[in-house]
């Protein structure tokens, strides 16, 4: 077994070091942090906990510039061309391949992005996970008295003590150097009439009228800002980051600056930690002219979802939180939540105009597609109960969030196409997060029990009441509409899900010129798209996907969007978070025009 190679620049001898051992010429006190270690000093400080056992199938070999970290097999980006076919027979005479050059040259090597970065490190599997696809223990529902005896107050105090110890170091570093490694994102336009949007510009509130259409332009952002609590619970995802960049005192000013620069009219934020929302986020956003609505998760995890809107552009009609945890339904034992707002534009010729904005963060676990689909159905049912207009049609709808599902997955297709036949579908394939899913159990029919009160059409059900004799009082039966269905006891079980909305995605998920995937999140373990903005498209929306016609009252026209990046782009600035971007997700931003005829 080989952990890391050693080289002796003095005697010319070479050797191998296993866990806790030193080079052959060193005494017991010499180890991975020894004076002649080949590793950079910041890696030496990590200690023995970072020395891993290797088997013969794991090879250390590189032949081209790679990302800002050296990854074990299975964790390198597709554009990195390695490993090389180097024999796995490691012995006491093993030495680096010749492309590393002489020891002194390697010791004084210039660790830049095209080679290795100063924050270069060896990433090991998290010992609390059986495999990469497993759900970390810290992401599962915490039950009082199970596996966690510390109180949230104690955890917060400990975190603050650590933070203070690094704060002076961070401030000192900032005095002697400015932030670097910024990646510029550009605007993509879909309409010639779209107003010119620039970052950090002052936007006017005047709305234009063209022809017989009354228009109202506004911008929407979806942003998972990375809860500090989840960051610390899943620190293995951020080994590529310098410690000082991960503290809330460093991260929050960056996040707030991003929000100021992008200046969206509506913010849909995920992983908003409750104490930070109360002390920092809410007051800061209110000072920028936002009204904030917040829904915290139902368990012990102190984060949730927030929707904030500019009071100069909208007024609040209703706020509707959605809790996905149901104590009486074993399937729904997770604490994820959603939030649905009905907003009225302030500048519009029609007094009854409204826009429905929904925000959610679905379950992460790649092998619980049954829970993901049920949570999504609950959110859609709430939207269907909030969005109907007086004439029976739906008002324009925008759904934002972290759906923990990749483009093209069954869950993604269900949102866009409005239908899904899940017969024979394995629960591990619903979200598409794993290339070789381990969750092979087939989805049951139906997925959720009838007592949830939601039909296969993702609307709330009305149970058919038996006729009862009453003392002269006449009971009026409610007339069912699109948002409600009468349940008949003899109803045949169906494996087909559907919903009533015609939705398009703001982003296309692949770059048209190259076919390279867009990325919304990037950390030590993965770089994929899991964040989306879906909207009900107007008939003449050239950016809408095929089949997304408008059966609504007018609809939305996509005017532009803030372009996403590739994984390679993000690793040139050491992934996420980094010095300028303080979440492991990118903010999504789109400009819409509300059209009513």
XYZ file of C-alpha atoms in Angstrom:
597
model
C 0.000 0.000 0.000
C 1.177 3.487 -0.863
C -0.007 6.699 0.667
C 2.249 9.426 -0.658
C 5.736 9.284 -2.219
C 8.794 10.765 -0.548
C 12.062 11.944 -1.994
C 15.346 12.659 -0.260
C 17.066 15.635 -1.903
C 20.212 15.060 0.182
C 21.073 11.384 -0.029
C 19.385 10.569 -3.289
C 17.404 7.756 -1.693
C 13.726 7.260 -2.502
C 11.035 5.566 -0.525
C 7.345 5.214 0.114
C 5.403 6.302 3.096
C 2.399 4.577 4.525
C 0.022 6.037 7.053
C 1.915 7.495 9.937
C 5.317 6.490 8.581
C 8.222 8.639 7.452
C 10.871 8.323 4.784
C 13.311 5.426 5.158
C 16.082 7.682 6.431
C 13.912 9.439 8.985
C 13.224 8.574 12.571
C 9.828 7.854 14.082
C 9.169 11.532 14.617
C 9.353 12.251 10.886
C 6.095 11.839 9.025
C 3.975 13.454 6.406
C 4.694 16.854 7.858
C 8.448 16.253 7.859
C 10.994 18.890 6.915
C 11.739 17.339 3.495
C 8.147 16.595 2.478
C 7.473 17.144 -1.184
C 4.069 18.605 -0.389
C 3.307 22.314 0.024
C 3.284 23.549 3.598
C -0.489 24.022 3.782
C -0.974 20.345 2.867
C 1.613 19.250 5.442
C -0.416 20.974 8.146
C -3.360 18.700 7.401
C -1.594 15.915 9.254
C -1.980 12.161 9.175
C -5.723 12.285 8.733
C -5.154 13.072 5.077
C -2.965 10.035 4.359
C -5.028 7.400 2.635
C -4.605 3.725 1.808
C -4.211 2.879 -1.830
C -4.937 -0.342 -3.585
C -3.319 -1.434 -6.800
C -6.081 0.037 -8.959
C -5.529 3.594 -7.768
C -2.734 5.333 -9.641
C -1.109 8.701 -9.099
C -0.308 10.001 -12.555
C -1.016 13.167 -14.489
C 0.006 14.185 -17.985
C -1.612 17.567 -18.568
C -2.772 20.688 -16.759
C -5.776 19.785 -14.654
C -8.177 21.556 -12.378
C -7.109 23.302 -9.223
C -6.923 20.093 -7.276
C -5.589 16.574 -7.674
C -8.485 14.141 -7.500
C -8.715 10.410 -6.976
C -10.060 8.264 -9.778
C -13.710 8.937 -10.419
C -13.585 12.535 -9.198
C -11.807 14.315 -12.039
C -13.577 16.488 -14.607
C -14.160 14.994 -18.071
C -11.771 17.429 -19.741
C -8.786 16.244 -17.681
C -6.821 13.628 -19.620
C -5.449 11.293 -17.007
C -4.438 8.840 -15.569
C -1.422 7.611 -17.470
C -0.761 3.865 -17.774
C 1.902 3.753 -15.049
C 2.432 0.380 -13.333
C 0.754 0.098 -9.945
C 3.596 -1.990 -8.496
C 4.964 0.414 -5.907
C 8.153 -0.572 -4.115
C 10.782 1.050 -1.969
C 12.523 2.275 -5.122
C 9.425 3.945 -6.540
C 9.947 7.486 -7.784
C 7.970 10.135 -9.606
C 7.623 9.801 -13.396
C 10.309 11.750 -15.269
C 7.970 14.558 -16.314
C 8.191 15.970 -12.800
C 11.874 16.692 -13.388
C 14.623 16.980 -10.747
C 13.644 17.256 -7.100
C 14.917 20.806 -6.687
C 12.983 21.893 -9.769
C 9.828 20.254 -8.429
C 10.379 21.644 -4.924
C 10.586 25.184 -6.341
C 7.797 24.552 -8.814
C 5.563 27.497 -9.672
C 2.131 26.405 -8.453
C -0.124 28.282 -10.867
C -3.554 27.452 -12.308
C -2.112 25.863 -15.424
C -0.184 23.435 -13.246
C -1.358 23.242 -9.653
C -2.722 26.027 -7.465
C -1.531 27.221 -4.118
C -4.648 25.725 -2.641
C -3.931 22.364 -4.263
C -4.867 19.395 -2.120
C -5.586 15.686 -2.241
C -9.297 14.970 -1.844
C -10.288 11.860 0.069
C -13.658 10.232 0.391
C -15.687 11.332 3.381
C -15.416 8.524 5.948
C -19.076 9.000 6.903
C -20.222 8.006 3.408
C -20.189 4.483 2.045
C -19.874 5.760 -1.510
C -19.968 8.995 -3.417
C -23.702 8.712 -3.977
C -24.616 8.113 -0.355
C -26.432 10.809 1.496
C -24.199 12.278 4.222
C -25.478 11.605 7.718
C -25.662 15.338 8.302
C -28.160 15.749 5.458
C -30.629 13.282 6.970
C -33.414 14.349 9.281
C -32.129 15.002 12.785
C -34.306 13.550 15.509
C -33.888 14.855 19.035
C -31.584 12.590 20.985
C -30.220 10.709 17.978
C -26.598 11.242 17.072
C -26.435 14.868 18.113
C -26.291 15.935 21.728
C -25.018 19.480 21.221
C -27.490 22.325 21.133
C -27.677 24.814 18.245
C -26.476 27.538 20.639
C -23.357 25.548 21.535
C -22.634 24.872 17.864
C -23.039 28.555 17.048
C -20.707 29.664 19.871
C -18.031 27.192 18.812
C -18.285 28.357 15.218
C -17.963 31.999 16.270
C -14.839 31.249 18.340
C -13.190 29.606 15.334
C -14.259 32.474 13.129
C -12.745 35.143 15.374
C -9.413 33.325 15.419
C -9.166 33.576 11.638
C -10.667 37.022 11.222
C -7.506 38.994 11.956
C -5.558 36.821 9.509
C -8.157 37.388 6.808
C -8.178 41.154 7.369
C -4.384 41.272 7.218
C -4.350 39.361 3.928
C -6.958 41.656 2.422
C -4.852 44.725 3.257
C -1.951 43.421 1.202
C -3.803 42.115 -1.807
C -6.962 42.644 -3.725
C -9.407 39.944 -4.772
C -8.469 38.066 -7.909
C -9.757 35.417 -10.237
C -13.054 37.039 -11.165
C -15.045 35.434 -13.969
C -17.270 37.768 -15.966
C -20.736 36.531 -16.904
C -22.488 38.142 -19.844
C -26.125 38.769 -20.702
C -27.866 36.778 -23.420
C -30.810 38.520 -25.094
C -33.839 36.970 -26.802
C -35.800 40.060 -27.737
C -34.770 43.144 -29.716
C -37.144 45.247 -27.638
C -35.458 44.110 -24.446
C -34.088 46.972 -22.417
C -30.319 47.041 -22.085
C -29.352 45.397 -18.815
C -26.029 46.105 -17.189
C -24.718 44.997 -13.839
C -24.870 47.670 -11.142
C -27.091 49.941 -13.216
C -29.948 52.102 -11.983
C -33.224 50.796 -13.347
C -36.202 53.049 -14.000
C -39.742 52.025 -13.174
C -41.365 53.242 -16.396
C -43.055 50.479 -18.347
C -43.605 50.581 -22.088
C -46.781 49.886 -24.046
C -46.441 48.359 -27.495
C -49.482 47.927 -29.724
C -52.415 46.272 -27.991
C -50.229 44.611 -25.360
C -49.692 46.044 -21.918
C -46.181 45.124 -20.773
C -44.448 44.940 -17.429
C -40.708 44.082 -17.314
C -39.055 42.600 -14.242
C -36.109 40.402 -13.241
C -36.027 37.243 -11.111
C -33.033 35.653 -9.389
C -32.748 32.140 -7.964
C -29.780 31.676 -5.645
C -28.749 28.932 -3.222
C -26.561 30.982 -0.876
C -25.135 27.966 1.050
C -26.218 27.778 4.674
C -23.276 28.123 7.046
C -24.612 25.226 9.080
C -24.668 22.918 6.048
C -21.235 24.150 4.962
C -19.735 23.129 8.298
C -21.631 19.820 8.408
C -20.354 18.919 4.920
C -16.859 20.399 5.067
C -15.518 17.535 2.914
C -17.114 19.270 -0.076
C -14.950 22.376 0.412
C -11.433 21.020 0.954
C -10.301 22.995 -2.092
C -11.095 26.285 -0.315
C -8.921 28.297 2.002
C -10.304 28.315 5.538
C -10.883 32.044 5.796
C -13.100 32.070 2.714
C -15.627 29.784 4.405
C -16.594 31.960 7.354
C -19.897 33.793 7.325
C -18.194 37.102 8.141
C -16.334 36.778 4.840
C -19.109 35.186 2.815
C -22.079 37.423 3.624
C -20.572 40.698 2.309
C -19.772 38.903 -0.958
C -23.290 37.469 -1.262
C -24.859 40.840 -0.473
C -22.621 42.525 -3.037
C -23.735 40.040 -5.703
C -27.375 40.770 -4.885
C -26.739 44.527 -5.076
C -24.949 44.289 -8.420
C -27.475 42.016 -10.083
C -30.313 44.121 -8.641
C -33.159 41.669 -9.308
C -36.759 42.686 -8.681
C -37.545 39.279 -7.145
C -35.109 37.105 -5.164
C -35.721 33.387 -4.570
C -33.113 32.277 -2.036
C -32.439 28.744 -0.761
C -30.419 27.562 2.256
C -31.152 30.779 4.133
C -30.058 30.134 7.719
C -32.630 31.387 10.217
C -30.309 33.224 12.622
C -28.451 34.879 9.733
C -31.760 35.811 8.122
C -32.905 37.402 11.367
C -29.669 39.289 12.147
C -28.120 40.052 8.735
C -30.061 39.130 5.620
C -33.545 40.511 6.251
C -32.443 43.952 7.447
C -29.857 44.271 4.653
C -32.377 43.416 1.952
C -35.031 45.675 3.454
C -32.553 48.549 3.268
C -32.289 47.803 -0.484
C -36.055 48.143 -0.912
C -37.118 44.493 -0.611
C -39.989 42.970 1.319
C -39.028 39.500 2.602
C -41.066 36.349 3.178
C -39.355 33.365 4.809
C -40.137 29.721 5.520
C -37.792 27.747 7.765
C -37.373 24.001 7.514
C -39.509 21.994 9.903
C -36.753 19.904 11.550
C -33.642 20.904 13.468
C -31.825 22.158 10.377
C -31.933 25.943 10.822
C -32.272 26.992 7.176
C -35.097 27.534 4.743
C -36.369 29.372 1.672
C -36.989 33.086 1.213
C -38.716 35.150 -1.472
C -37.915 38.862 -1.468
C -39.394 41.409 -3.866
C -38.947 45.106 -4.571
C -41.840 46.999 -3.026
C -41.437 49.585 -5.780
C -42.421 46.927 -8.346
C -44.824 44.574 -6.541
C -47.322 44.356 -3.707
C -48.087 41.157 -1.809
C -51.430 39.463 -2.356
C -50.754 36.260 -0.396
C -47.894 34.223 1.084
C -48.303 30.453 1.233
C -45.648 28.242 2.906
C -45.526 24.535 2.060
C -44.195 21.921 4.492
C -43.159 18.605 2.959
C -42.881 16.785 6.301
C -45.962 14.845 7.383
C -45.852 13.079 10.695
C -48.578 10.588 9.714
C -47.004 9.614 6.368
C -43.744 7.577 6.653
C -42.740 8.492 3.092
C -42.649 12.197 3.971
C -40.122 12.136 6.799
C -37.849 14.912 5.444
C -37.859 18.566 6.423
C -37.709 20.316 3.053
C -40.070 23.207 2.426
C -41.432 25.468 -0.289
C -42.892 28.974 -0.459
C -45.503 30.311 -2.898
C -46.233 34.039 -3.245
C -48.919 35.769 -5.263
C -47.728 39.253 -6.285
C -49.461 42.174 -7.958
C -47.423 44.411 -10.286
C -47.600 48.076 -9.286
C -47.272 49.410 -12.838
C -49.917 47.811 -14.956
C -53.133 48.827 -16.647
C -55.107 45.831 -15.396
C -55.929 45.895 -11.698
C -56.426 42.121 -11.507
C -52.982 41.278 -12.917
C -50.983 38.882 -10.747
C -47.830 36.766 -10.892
C -47.269 33.561 -8.906
C -43.689 33.066 -7.651
C -42.698 29.711 -6.099
C -39.419 28.743 -4.448
C -38.255 25.389 -3.100
C -35.285 23.187 -2.207
C -36.060 19.511 -2.809
C -34.451 16.576 -1.020
C -30.819 15.860 -1.921
C -30.697 12.048 -1.529
C -30.105 10.648 -5.061
C -31.795 7.339 -4.196
C -35.079 8.712 -2.890
C -36.810 9.733 -6.091
C -40.131 8.766 -4.527
C -39.741 11.526 -1.928
C -38.580 14.053 -4.532
C -41.599 13.458 -6.770
C -43.989 13.668 -3.830
C -42.449 16.929 -2.619
C -42.741 18.344 -6.140
C -46.390 17.257 -6.372
C -47.135 19.030 -3.079
C -45.562 22.249 -4.369
C -47.479 22.058 -7.665
C -50.737 21.442 -5.801
C -50.190 24.577 -3.738
C -49.413 26.607 -6.863
C -52.577 25.262 -8.501
C -54.613 26.463 -5.530
C -53.024 29.944 -5.498
C -52.671 30.831 -9.196
C -56.240 30.546 -10.639
C -57.769 33.765 -11.977
C -61.408 34.849 -11.940
C -61.940 33.492 -15.450
C -60.614 30.031 -14.489
C -57.211 30.409 -16.193
C -53.915 30.535 -14.328
C -51.936 33.687 -13.818
C -48.299 33.612 -15.069
C -46.133 31.324 -12.926
C -42.417 31.277 -12.126
C -40.917 28.346 -10.191
C -37.373 28.724 -8.849
C -35.196 26.538 -6.697
C -32.618 23.851 -6.127
C -34.362 20.715 -7.385
C -31.406 18.351 -6.817
C -32.107 16.847 -10.246
C -30.170 17.127 -13.490
C -31.434 18.183 -16.942
C -33.135 15.380 -18.857
C -33.961 13.368 -15.731
C -37.519 12.010 -15.276
C -38.245 14.660 -12.614
C -36.996 17.437 -14.900
C -39.034 16.137 -17.846
C -42.133 15.956 -15.670
C -41.832 19.654 -14.823
C -41.372 20.715 -18.446
C -43.653 18.266 -20.231
C -46.421 18.140 -17.646
C -46.620 14.348 -17.635
C -44.652 11.319 -16.463
C -45.366 7.603 -16.697
C -43.318 6.192 -13.841
C -44.294 2.536 -14.233
C -41.155 0.407 -13.788
C -38.996 3.443 -12.941
C -36.315 2.835 -10.291
C -36.288 5.385 -7.467
C -32.556 5.961 -8.004
C -33.109 7.157 -11.576
C -35.719 9.839 -10.890
C -33.254 12.707 -10.367
C -30.413 11.525 -12.615
C -27.803 12.551 -10.037
C -25.937 9.244 -10.231
C -24.572 7.744 -13.433
C -24.972 4.251 -11.980
C -27.777 4.604 -9.437
C -27.825 2.175 -6.530
C -31.467 2.713 -5.622
C -32.983 -0.090 -7.692
C -36.362 -0.362 -5.936
C -39.175 0.366 -8.363
C -41.561 3.236 -7.640
C -44.799 2.024 -6.126
C -48.163 2.766 -7.745
C -49.306 5.211 -6.520
C -46.180 6.850 -5.152
C -47.867 8.586 -2.216
C -50.835 7.425 -0.102
C -54.333 8.791 -0.695
C -54.482 10.410 2.719
C -51.999 13.011 1.476
C -54.987 14.515 -0.340
C -53.202 15.149 -3.639
C -54.271 13.510 -6.894
C -52.110 12.128 -9.696
C -52.764 15.462 -11.431
C -50.938 17.282 -8.625
C -53.959 19.147 -7.306
C -55.738 19.015 -3.961
C -58.557 16.493 -3.846
C -62.118 16.955 -2.622
C -63.519 13.811 -1.079
C -67.027 13.058 -2.270
C -69.370 13.596 0.665
C -72.174 11.041 1.206
C -75.659 12.509 1.262
C -76.776 13.237 4.801
C -80.161 14.210 6.121
C -80.040 17.633 7.612
C -82.521 19.674 9.628
C -83.919 21.607 6.710
C -80.528 23.100 5.728
C -79.478 22.693 2.119
C -75.820 21.918 1.585
C -74.274 23.520 -1.454
C -71.746 21.345 -3.235
C -68.602 23.117 -4.348
C -68.146 23.100 -8.066
C -64.810 21.465 -8.947
C -62.348 23.345 -11.150
C -58.842 22.763 -12.510
C -57.301 22.989 -9.057
C -59.498 20.352 -7.417
C -60.623 16.867 -8.288
C -63.371 14.696 -6.860
C -62.025 11.388 -5.593
C -64.017 8.304 -6.533
C -63.391 5.242 -4.411
C -63.367 2.903 -7.395
C -60.819 5.024 -9.281
C -58.357 2.854 -11.163
C -54.769 3.156 -10.002
C -52.624 4.922 -12.589
C -48.853 5.251 -12.978
C -49.188 8.524 -14.883
C -48.500 11.842 -13.233
C -49.477 15.148 -14.807
C -49.859 18.815 -13.980
C -51.776 21.684 -15.574
C -48.909 24.110 -16.206
C -47.056 24.684 -19.473
C -43.544 25.458 -18.288
C -40.272 26.313 -19.992
C -36.765 26.539 -18.555
C -34.911 29.849 -18.680
C -31.646 28.016 -19.371
C -30.902 25.505 -22.128
C -28.347 23.583 -19.958
C -25.816 23.147 -22.790
C -23.750 25.665 -24.740
C -25.019 25.684 -28.314
C -21.573 26.141 -29.873
C -19.772 23.325 -28.060
C -22.411 21.121 -26.429
C -20.586 21.467 -23.100
C -22.943 21.361 -20.104
C -23.752 24.493 -18.142
C -23.014 24.309 -14.434
C -24.943 25.853 -11.532
C -23.010 24.254 -8.655
C -19.333 23.259 -8.372
C -17.462 21.880 -5.370
C -14.968 19.118 -4.562
C -17.381 16.323 -5.401
C -19.288 17.409 -8.485
C -20.125 20.145 -10.975
C -23.641 19.915 -12.413
C -26.894 21.791 -13.006
C -29.461 21.379 -10.230
C -30.857 24.945 -10.016
C -33.599 26.141 -12.350
C -36.010 28.924 -13.196
C -39.172 27.587 -14.857
C -41.842 29.931 -16.231
C -45.150 29.870 -18.078
C -44.266 31.111 -21.548
C -46.367 33.353 -23.774
C -47.299 32.130 -27.261
C -44.827 34.429 -28.999
C -41.914 33.698 -26.683
C -39.058 32.765 -29.038
C -36.968 31.451 -26.117
C -39.600 28.950 -24.980
C -38.919 25.266 -25.556
C -41.003 23.460 -28.207
C -44.402 22.413 -26.914
C -44.529 25.075 -24.216
C -47.553 26.975 -25.513
C -49.545 29.374 -23.397
C -52.940 28.451 -21.987
C -52.631 31.133 -19.361
C -53.757 34.720 -19.170
C -51.156 36.234 -21.506
C -48.019 34.655 -20.113
C -44.368 35.626 -19.773
C -41.837 36.479 -22.449
C -38.184 35.760 -21.675
C -36.184 38.854 -22.625
C -32.743 37.830 -21.402
C -30.707 35.796 -18.952
C -27.352 35.952 -17.204
C -25.206 33.296 -18.901
C -23.943 30.341 -16.901
C -20.436 28.852 -16.986
C -18.738 25.525 -17.643
C -16.972 23.431 -15.030
C -13.633 24.318 -16.629
C -14.429 28.024 -16.301
C -15.138 27.632 -12.603
C -12.006 25.655 -11.813
C -9.876 28.465 -13.240
C -10.950 30.381 -10.106
C -10.648 27.312 -7.848
C -14.270 26.225 -8.100
C -16.948 27.375 -5.670
C -16.857 28.991 -3.182
C -13.927 31.252 -4.019
C -12.700 34.724 -3.116
C -15.449 36.503 -5.035
C -18.262 33.948 -5.134
C -19.122 32.830 -1.622
C -21.639 30.077 -2.330
C -21.148 26.699 -3.988
C -23.966 27.678 -6.381
C -24.137 30.369 -9.035
C -27.012 32.856 -9.009
C -29.492 32.399 -11.873
C -31.003 35.592 -13.254
C -33.614 36.244 -15.949
C -35.602 39.207 -17.260
C -39.268 38.696 -18.149
C -42.017 40.715 -19.749
C -45.551 40.190 -18.484
C -47.928 40.148 -21.446
C -51.706 40.461 -21.207
C -54.026 40.857 -24.161
